[in-house]
Short mmCIF file of C-alpha atoms in Angstrom, two decimals:
data_model
loop_
_atom_site.label_atom_id
_atom_site.label_comp_id
_atom_site.label_asym_id
_atom_site.label_seq_id
_atom_site.Cartn_x
_atom_site.Cartn_y
_atom_site.Cartn_z
CA MET L 1 -1.99 -23.06 12.34
CA HIS L 2 -4.78 -20.52 12.89
CA ILE L 3 -3.73 -16.93 12.13
CA LEU L 4 -5.81 -13.92 13.16
CA LEU L 5 -5.05 -10.76 11.16
CA VAL L 6 -6.29 -7.38 12.41
CA HIS L 7 -6.21 -4.92 9.51
CA GLN L 8 -8.50 -1.90 9.13
CA ALA L 9 -7.34 -1.11 5.57
CA PHE L 10 -7.64 -4.71 4.34
CA ALA L 11 -8.91 -4.93 0.76
CA ALA L 12 -10.12 -8.12 -0.88
CA ILE L 13 -8.93 -8.95 -4.38
CA ASP L 14 -12.27 -7.86 -5.87
CA GLU L 15 -11.93 -4.40 -4.22
CA PRO L 16 -9.77 -1.36 -4.97
CA GLY L 17 -6.69 -0.90 -2.83
CA GLY L 18 -3.71 -2.91 -1.69
CA THR L 19 -4.61 -6.61 -1.67
CA ARG L 20 -1.27 -8.04 -0.53
CA HIS L 21 -2.73 -9.48 2.66
CA HIS L 22 -5.59 -11.19 0.86
CA GLU L 23 -3.18 -12.70 -1.65
CA ILE L 24 -0.98 -14.00 1.19
CA ALA L 25 -4.02 -15.33 3.09
CA ARG L 26 -5.04 -17.35 0.04
CA HIS L 27 -1.54 -18.75 -0.21
CA LEU L 28 -1.57 -19.76 3.46
CA GLU L 29 -5.03 -21.27 3.09
CA ALA L 30 -3.79 -23.35 0.16
CA LYS L 31 -1.04 -24.67 2.44
CA GLY L 32 -3.66 -25.89 4.90
CA HIS L 33 -3.63 -23.03 7.41
CA LYS L 34 -6.70 -21.26 8.75
CA VAL L 35 -6.82 -17.47 8.43
CA THR L 36 -9.32 -15.13 10.08
CA ILE L 37 -9.21 -11.46 9.08
CA ILE L 38 -10.87 -8.64 11.02
CA ALA L 39 -11.31 -5.69 8.65
CA SER L 40 -13.21 -2.44 8.39
CA ALA L 41 -16.60 -2.16 6.71
CA VAL L 42 -15.40 1.16 5.25
CA SER L 43 -13.02 1.29 2.28
CA TYR L 44 -9.77 2.88 3.44
CA LEU L 45 -9.06 4.07 -0.11
CA THR L 46 -12.37 5.64 -1.07
CA GLY L 47 -13.95 6.32 2.33
CA GLY L 48 -17.14 4.62 1.13
CA ASP L 49 -18.71 1.41 2.33
CA ALA L 50 -16.79 -1.73 1.47
CA ILE L 51 -19.99 -3.54 2.44
CA LYS L 52 -23.36 -2.58 3.88
CA PRO L 53 -22.34 -1.44 7.37
CA LYS L 54 -23.25 -3.62 10.33
CA TRP L 55 -21.63 -4.31 13.66
CA LYS L 56 -20.21 -7.49 12.17
CA THR L 57 -20.54 -9.14 8.77
CA VAL L 58 -19.04 -12.54 8.03
CA GLU L 59 -17.58 -13.35 4.63
CA ASN L 60 -16.07 -16.66 3.58
CA ASP L 61 -13.29 -16.83 1.03
CA GLY L 62 -11.97 -20.32 0.55
CA GLY L 63 -12.47 -23.17 2.94
CA LYS L 64 -10.26 -21.79 5.71
CA ILE L 65 -10.42 -18.01 5.24
CA THR L 66 -12.98 -15.95 7.16
CA ILE L 67 -13.27 -12.17 6.79
CA LEU L 68 -15.05 -10.37 9.63
CA ARG L 69 -16.07 -6.82 8.65
CA THR L 70 -16.66 -4.68 11.72
CA TYR L 71 -18.25 -1.31 12.36
CA THR L 72 -16.00 1.69 11.65
CA TYR L 73 -16.75 5.42 11.87
CA HIS L 74 -17.27 6.62 8.29
CA ALA L 75 -15.74 10.09 7.86
CA ILE L 76 -12.18 8.82 7.46
CA HIS L 77 -11.20 11.39 4.81
CA LYS L 78 -12.97 14.41 6.31
CA SER L 79 -10.13 15.58 8.58
CA PHE L 80 -7.36 14.18 10.77
CA VAL L 81 -9.62 14.35 13.84
CA HIS L 82 -12.30 12.37 12.02
CA ARG L 83 -9.62 9.92 10.92
CA LEU L 84 -8.66 9.39 14.55
CA PHE L 85 -12.30 8.67 15.35
CA SER L 86 -12.23 6.08 12.56
CA PHE L 87 -9.06 4.48 13.94
CA PHE L 88 -10.37 4.30 17.50
CA SER L 89 -13.78 2.99 16.43
CA PHE L 90 -12.12 0.13 14.57
CA MET L 91 -9.73 -0.47 17.45
CA PHE L 92 -12.72 -0.99 19.76
CA SER L 93 -14.96 -2.97 17.37
CA SER L 94 -12.15 -5.24 16.18
CA PHE L 95 -11.23 -6.05 19.78
CA VAL L 96 -14.80 -7.02 20.68
CA VAL L 97 -15.20 -9.11 17.52
CA GLY L 98 -11.74 -10.65 18.00
CA LEU L 99 -12.70 -11.94 21.43
CA GLY L 100 -15.09 -14.33 19.71
CA VAL L 101 -12.45 -15.88 17.44
CA ARG L 102 -11.44 -19.22 18.94
CA ASN L 103 -8.31 -21.39 18.97
CA VAL L 104 -5.91 -18.80 17.61
CA ASP L 105 -2.19 -19.64 17.43
CA LEU L 106 -0.85 -16.35 16.17
CA VAL L 107 -2.22 -12.78 16.04
CA TRP L 108 -0.89 -10.62 13.23
CA GLY L 109 -1.09 -6.89 13.84
CA THR L 110 -0.14 -4.54 11.04
CA SER L 111 0.71 -0.84 11.17
CA PRO L 112 -0.37 1.72 10.10
CA PRO L 113 -2.72 2.63 11.61
CA ILE L 114 -0.79 1.83 14.75
CA PHE L 115 -3.87 1.63 16.98
CA GLN L 116 -5.07 -1.65 15.44
CA ALA L 117 -1.73 -3.18 16.44
CA VAL L 118 -2.70 -2.49 20.06
CA THR L 119 -5.86 -4.52 19.49
CA ALA L 120 -3.76 -7.35 18.04
CA TRP L 121 -1.41 -7.28 21.05
CA MET L 122 -4.28 -7.38 23.55
CA LEU L 123 -6.00 -10.24 21.73
CA ALA L 124 -2.76 -12.21 21.53
CA ARG L 125 -2.14 -11.88 25.26
CA LEU L 126 -5.72 -12.79 26.19
CA LYS L 127 -5.67 -15.82 23.92
CA GLY L 128 -2.18 -17.00 24.84
CA ALA L 129 -1.12 -16.60 21.21
CA ARG L 130 2.04 -15.21 19.65
CA PHE L 131 1.96 -11.55 18.61
CA ILE L 132 3.52 -10.61 15.27
CA LEU L 133 3.90 -6.90 14.59
CA GLU L 134 4.12 -5.98 10.92
CA ILE L 135 5.44 -2.53 10.00
CA ARG L 136 4.34 -1.30 6.57
CA ASP L 137 5.05 2.39 7.21
CA LEU L 138 6.90 4.18 10.00
CA TRP L 139 4.04 5.72 11.95
CA PRO L 140 3.91 8.29 13.52
CA ALA L 141 7.20 9.42 11.94
CA PHE L 142 5.64 9.70 8.47
CA ALA L 143 2.62 11.63 9.75
CA VAL L 144 4.88 14.07 11.58
CA ALA L 145 7.21 14.48 8.59
CA VAL L 146 4.36 15.29 6.20
CA GLY L 147 2.75 17.68 8.69
CA VAL L 148 -0.42 15.73 9.40
CA VAL L 149 0.36 15.40 13.10
CA LYS L 150 1.58 18.61 14.76
CA ASN L 151 0.30 18.42 18.32
CA LYS L 152 3.33 17.78 20.53
CA THR L 153 1.36 15.85 23.14
CA LEU L 154 -0.14 13.55 20.50
CA ILE L 155 3.29 13.04 18.96
CA ARG L 156 4.79 12.04 22.31
CA MET L 157 1.90 9.67 23.04
CA THR L 158 2.08 7.92 19.68
CA GLU L 159 5.88 7.66 19.85
CA TRP L 160 5.52 6.05 23.27
CA LEU L 161 2.93 3.66 21.82
CA GLU L 162 5.26 2.81 18.94
CA LYS L 163 8.08 1.85 21.34
CA PHE L 164 5.62 -0.03 23.57
CA LEU L 165 4.60 -2.25 20.65
CA TYR L 166 8.19 -2.81 19.50
CA HIS L 167 9.06 -4.12 22.95
CA ARG L 168 5.92 -6.26 23.35
CA ALA L 169 5.97 -8.00 19.96
CA ASP L 170 7.16 -11.58 19.94
CA ARG L 171 8.66 -10.84 16.54
CA ILE L 172 8.62 -7.88 14.14
CA MET L 173 8.17 -8.16 10.40
CA ILE L 174 9.03 -5.28 8.06
CA ASN L 175 8.38 -4.91 4.33
CA SER L 176 11.24 -2.53 3.50
CA PRO L 177 14.94 -2.62 4.36
CA GLY L 178 14.69 1.11 5.00
CA PHE L 179 12.92 0.46 8.31
CA PHE L 180 15.71 -1.43 10.11
CA GLU L 181 17.55 1.59 11.53
CA HIS L 182 14.46 3.44 12.75
CA ILE L 183 12.95 0.46 14.58
CA ARG L 184 16.20 -0.73 16.15
CA ALA L 185 16.87 2.80 17.42
CA ARG L 186 13.55 2.58 19.30
CA GLY L 187 14.17 -0.77 20.92
CA GLY L 188 12.78 -3.16 18.33
CA ASP L 189 14.74 -6.37 17.81
CA ASP L 190 14.32 -9.73 16.08
CA LEU L 191 13.37 -7.99 12.83
CA THR L 192 12.66 -9.99 9.69
CA LEU L 193 12.41 -8.47 6.21
CA ILE L 194 9.66 -9.88 4.00
CA PRO L 195 9.38 -7.25 1.29
CA ASN L 196 6.51 -6.12 -0.84
CA GLY L 197 6.34 -7.84 -4.18
CA ALA L 198 3.69 -8.87 -6.67
CA ASP L 199 1.73 -11.94 -7.64
CA MET L 200 3.17 -12.50 -11.10
CA THR L 201 0.19 -14.61 -12.15
CA MET L 202 -2.12 -11.59 -11.77
CA PHE L 203 -0.36 -9.62 -14.52
CA ASP L 204 0.09 -10.26 -18.23
CA PRO L 205 3.08 -8.27 -19.55
CA ASN L 206 2.21 -9.30 -23.12
CA ASP L 207 -1.21 -7.67 -23.02
CA ASN L 208 -1.09 -4.55 -25.23
CA GLY L 209 -4.00 -2.98 -23.35
CA GLN L 210 -5.97 -2.29 -26.50
CA ARG L 211 -9.30 -2.84 -24.82
CA PHE L 212 -8.53 -0.23 -22.17
CA ARG L 213 -7.04 2.22 -24.65
CA ASP L 214 -9.90 1.94 -27.13
CA GLY L 215 -12.46 2.20 -24.36
CA HIS L 216 -11.04 5.54 -23.20
CA GLY L 217 -10.13 7.11 -26.53
CA LEU L 218 -6.40 6.58 -26.04
CA THR L 219 -5.73 4.33 -29.01
CA GLU L 220 -3.01 6.44 -30.65
CA ASP L 221 -1.61 8.14 -27.55
CA PHE L 222 1.49 7.59 -25.47
CA VAL L 223 -0.14 6.88 -22.11
CA VAL L 224 1.57 7.65 -18.82
CA MET L 225 -0.38 6.32 -15.85
CA TYR L 226 -0.41 6.93 -12.14
CA ALA L 227 -2.40 4.22 -10.33
CA GLY L 228 -3.01 4.54 -6.62
CA ALA L 229 -4.16 6.75 -3.78
CA HIS L 230 -4.74 10.46 -4.35
CA GLY L 231 -3.64 11.72 -0.96
CA LEU L 232 -1.38 14.24 0.70
CA SER L 233 1.74 12.06 0.54
CA ASN L 234 1.39 11.26 -3.15
CA ASP L 235 2.38 14.72 -4.41
CA LEU L 236 0.16 14.48 -7.46
CA GLY L 237 0.12 18.23 -7.81
CA VAL L 238 3.66 17.88 -9.18
CA LEU L 239 2.44 15.40 -11.80
CA LEU L 240 -0.35 17.82 -12.69
CA LYS L 241 2.20 20.63 -13.15
CA ALA L 242 4.26 18.32 -15.37
CA ALA L 243 1.13 17.71 -17.44
CA ALA L 244 0.70 21.47 -17.82
CA LEU L 245 4.26 21.72 -19.17
CA LEU L 246 3.41 18.98 -21.69
CA GLN L 247 0.12 20.52 -22.81
CA ASP L 248 1.43 21.30 -26.30
CA GLU L 249 2.93 17.84 -26.85
CA LYS L 250 0.34 16.10 -28.99
CA GLY L 251 -0.28 12.44 -28.36
CA VAL L 252 0.95 12.37 -24.75
CA LYS L 253 -1.79 11.65 -22.20
CA ILE L 254 -1.46 11.35 -18.43
CA VAL L 255 -3.99 9.15 -16.67
CA PHE L 256 -4.70 9.50 -12.93
CA LEU L 257 -6.30 6.26 -11.78
CA GLY L 258 -7.57 5.94 -8.22
CA ASP L 259 -9.32 7.73 -5.39
CA GLY L 260 -8.48 9.57 -2.21
CA LYS L 261 -8.89 12.68 -0.14
CA ASP L 262 -7.21 15.01 -2.66
CA LYS L 263 -8.84 13.75 -5.85
CA ASP L 264 -11.59 16.39 -6.09
CA GLN L 265 -9.04 19.15 -5.59
CA LEU L 266 -6.79 17.71 -8.32
CA VAL L 267 -9.70 17.48 -10.77
CA ALA L 268 -10.61 21.10 -10.03
CA GLU L 269 -7.02 22.23 -10.57
CA ALA L 270 -6.84 20.43 -13.90
CA GLU L 271 -10.04 22.13 -15.00
CA ASP L 272 -8.76 25.55 -13.87
CA LEU L 273 -5.57 25.00 -15.90
CA GLY L 274 -7.58 23.90 -18.91
CA LEU L 275 -5.59 20.68 -19.22
CA GLU L 276 -6.76 18.51 -22.09
CA ASN L 277 -3.96 15.97 -21.79
CA VAL L 278 -5.04 14.48 -18.47
CA MET L 279 -7.72 11.96 -17.58
CA PHE L 280 -9.07 11.04 -14.15
CA LEU L 281 -10.46 7.53 -13.71
CA PRO L 282 -11.89 5.81 -10.62
CA SER L 283 -10.24 2.97 -8.75
CA VAL L 284 -10.64 -0.54 -10.06
CA PRO L 285 -10.56 -3.83 -8.14
CA LYS L 286 -7.17 -5.51 -7.98
CA ASP L 287 -8.36 -8.39 -10.13
CA GLU L 288 -8.93 -5.88 -12.95
CA ILE L 289 -5.73 -3.85 -12.60
CA SER L 290 -3.69 -5.97 -15.01
CA GLY L 291 -5.84 -4.97 -17.99
CA VAL L 292 -5.68 -1.32 -16.93
CA LEU L 293 -1.90 -1.17 -16.47
CA ALA L 294 -1.56 -2.94 -19.79
CA GLY L 295 -3.04 0.18 -21.37
CA ALA L 296 -0.10 2.28 -20.18
CA ASP L 297 3.17 2.82 -22.01
CA ALA L 298 4.85 3.94 -18.78
CA CYS L 299 3.82 4.32 -15.14
CA VAL L 300 4.59 6.96 -12.52
CA ALA L 301 5.35 6.43 -8.84
CA ILE L 302 5.62 9.65 -6.85
CA LEU L 303 5.83 10.81 -3.25
CA LYS L 304 6.60 14.10 -1.57
CA PRO L 305 10.35 14.90 -1.32
CA ILE L 306 10.56 14.01 2.37
CA GLU L 307 13.57 12.23 3.86
CA MET L 308 11.41 9.61 5.59
CA TYR L 309 9.96 8.46 2.27
CA LYS L 310 13.38 7.20 1.22
CA THR L 311 12.68 4.19 3.47
CA VAL L 312 9.60 2.84 1.65
CA TYR L 313 8.82 0.08 -0.84
CA PRO L 314 5.56 1.31 -2.46
CA ASN L 315 3.28 -1.49 -3.65
CA LYS L 316 2.50 0.27 -6.91
CA VAL L 317 6.12 0.10 -8.08
CA PHE L 318 6.05 -3.68 -7.89
CA ASP L 319 2.70 -3.84 -9.66
CA TYR L 320 4.03 -1.66 -12.47
CA MET L 321 7.06 -3.89 -12.89
CA ALA L 322 4.95 -7.06 -12.76
CA ALA L 323 2.82 -5.63 -15.56
CA GLY L 324 5.96 -5.18 -17.64
CA ARG L 325 5.73 -1.40 -17.71
CA PRO L 326 8.69 0.96 -17.21
CA VAL L 327 8.66 3.04 -14.05
CA ILE L 328 9.11 6.81 -13.90
CA LEU L 329 10.18 6.97 -10.28
CA ALA L 330 9.90 10.27 -8.41
CA ILE L 331 10.85 8.59 -5.12
CA ASP L 332 14.41 8.37 -3.82
CA GLY L 333 15.86 5.77 -1.48
CA VAL L 334 15.55 2.01 -1.21
CA VAL L 335 12.96 1.58 -3.97
CA ARG L 336 15.21 3.54 -6.33
CA ASP L 337 17.83 0.84 -5.74
CA VAL L 338 15.33 -1.80 -6.86
CA VAL L 339 14.31 0.01 -10.06
CA GLU L 340 17.87 0.86 -11.02
CA LYS L 341 19.22 -2.64 -10.32
CA ALA L 342 16.41 -3.98 -12.48
CA ALA L 343 17.08 -1.41 -15.24
CA GLY L 344 13.30 -1.16 -15.13
CA GLY L 345 12.83 2.59 -15.19
CA VAL L 346 14.27 6.03 -14.60
CA PHE L 347 14.66 8.02 -11.39
CA VAL L 348 13.43 11.61 -11.39
CA GLU L 349 14.14 14.15 -8.67
CA PRO L 350 11.05 14.25 -6.39
CA GLY L 351 9.15 17.53 -6.30
CA ASN L 352 10.48 18.71 -9.67
CA PRO L 353 7.70 19.01 -12.29
CA LYS L 354 10.10 20.23 -15.01
CA LYS L 355 12.33 17.16 -14.71
CA LEU L 356 9.27 14.93 -14.56
CA ALA L 357 7.87 16.48 -17.75
CA GLU L 358 11.23 16.08 -19.50
CA THR L 359 11.41 12.42 -18.52
CA ILE L 360 7.87 11.74 -19.72
CA LEU L 361 8.70 13.37 -23.06
CA ASN L 362 11.92 11.34 -23.36
CA PHE L 363 9.93 8.17 -22.74
CA ALA L 364 7.37 9.14 -25.39
CA GLN L 365 10.19 9.63 -27.89
CA SER L 366 11.86 6.28 -27.03
CA LYS L 367 9.09 3.68 -27.13
CA GLU L 368 11.46 0.79 -27.87
CA LYS L 369 13.49 1.68 -24.79
CA CYS L 370 10.29 1.69 -22.76
CA VAL L 371 9.46 -1.82 -23.87
CA GLU L 372 12.98 -2.99 -22.99
CA MET L 373 12.81 -1.44 -19.49
CA GLY L 374 9.41 -3.02 -18.94
CA LYS L 375 10.79 -6.46 -19.77
CA ASN L 376 13.80 -5.88 -17.51
CA GLY L 377 11.58 -4.92 -14.58
CA ARG L 378 9.34 -7.94 -14.98
CA ALA L 379 12.33 -10.33 -15.14
CA TYR L 380 13.92 -8.78 -12.05
CA LEU L 381 10.69 -9.05 -10.12
CA GLU L 382 10.26 -12.70 -11.05
CA ALA L 383 13.75 -13.40 -9.69
CA HIS L 384 13.59 -11.36 -6.49
CA PHE L 385 10.06 -10.24 -5.53
CA ASP L 386 7.62 -12.96 -6.57
CA ARG L 387 4.70 -12.94 -4.13
CA THR L 388 4.48 -16.75 -4.06
CA ALA L 389 8.09 -17.11 -2.94
CA LEU L 390 7.65 -14.31 -0.40
CA ALA L 391 4.49 -15.94 0.96
CA ASP L 392 6.49 -19.14 1.47
CA GLU L 393 9.03 -17.10 3.46
CA LEU L 394 6.20 -15.68 5.55
CA GLU L 395 4.78 -19.12 6.28
CA LYS L 396 8.21 -20.27 7.46
CA PHE L 397 8.52 -17.13 9.59
CA PHE L 398 5.18 -17.88 11.26
CA MET L 399 6.02 -21.54 11.83
CA ASP L 400 9.42 -20.63 13.30
CA THR L 401 7.70 -18.15 15.63
CA LEU L 402 5.38 -20.82 16.95
CA SER L 403 8.24 -23.25 17.51
CA LYS L 404 10.23 -20.82 19.69
#
């Protein structure tokens, strides 16, 4: 089986960002399948070059995996208009490059951004291949809910495009159970849930993180870490306010690890507040994240208190649990069910810095409980969200699609 994946935000395992698709591609390659990935030459997380930009650059990863990096407009984090230019540039370049990929059985389009899924649909129809639509976030609903998209004409156009793709997909794959109702209400059927999870082999829950802690002067501290994008949806201003409330608590440090559009503003705010209990660190490649998370005593997952965000399964929550670290979860909804069933962390009301600060302090005063929750989360993940088992489900889903 030859699978063509069109994914602007694709990140390889040796890059910062979400590497789920690369991990799955390697699993499929090991099973004897061929995978071709068309990706952007610009890092979706940092906005910088993933590689030296060209119209097309070919990378080989494994005997049957080919990564084609295509030209993409660079100013992705400058404004929403510039982001649209980035989306449309990739939509065009990925289509042209995709025309040259031969003998494809299945085209895998993933959203967001939704525009690349249009490319995947067109390539599938031209090549006589099956079109799989993967929904990782509900776009444009999320963009409207957070206030990024306000133009009524653009909203109507993108909602029409969303329904168009739901009706044209041969099958639809979702990574959160929270998406079923929304997609079915807009005409999508034949939905299959293959949730986010984690590659358990990439994390060592027994690592005490001493190398990371010593290297950053955190040896004696209780370290609370946020690892991920610093963007509008992530509500990191609330975590910063919680840090301000904890300023007088000696030995508690909050680490912001990652990059994104709002990072410079967050750093400036921390400086204006005179916060000495926070640390900002750059993104690290996924193959280094285990040693970094090992340096945390607890990890924070946070999103804005928006109703739509109750539908999501954030990747970082699964990584935290795989690393054996307890989760301070400022996100309600379906992922709260996971963390609470696992007894792997504590839910905190989103948007409430006082409650978040209180929870962090409680964790710092109950280190043994933290260790216990970390072990619980890891065990639950091994039983229910192991990436290897989920990749096997995906392979079966693809094979079943081709046999229909």
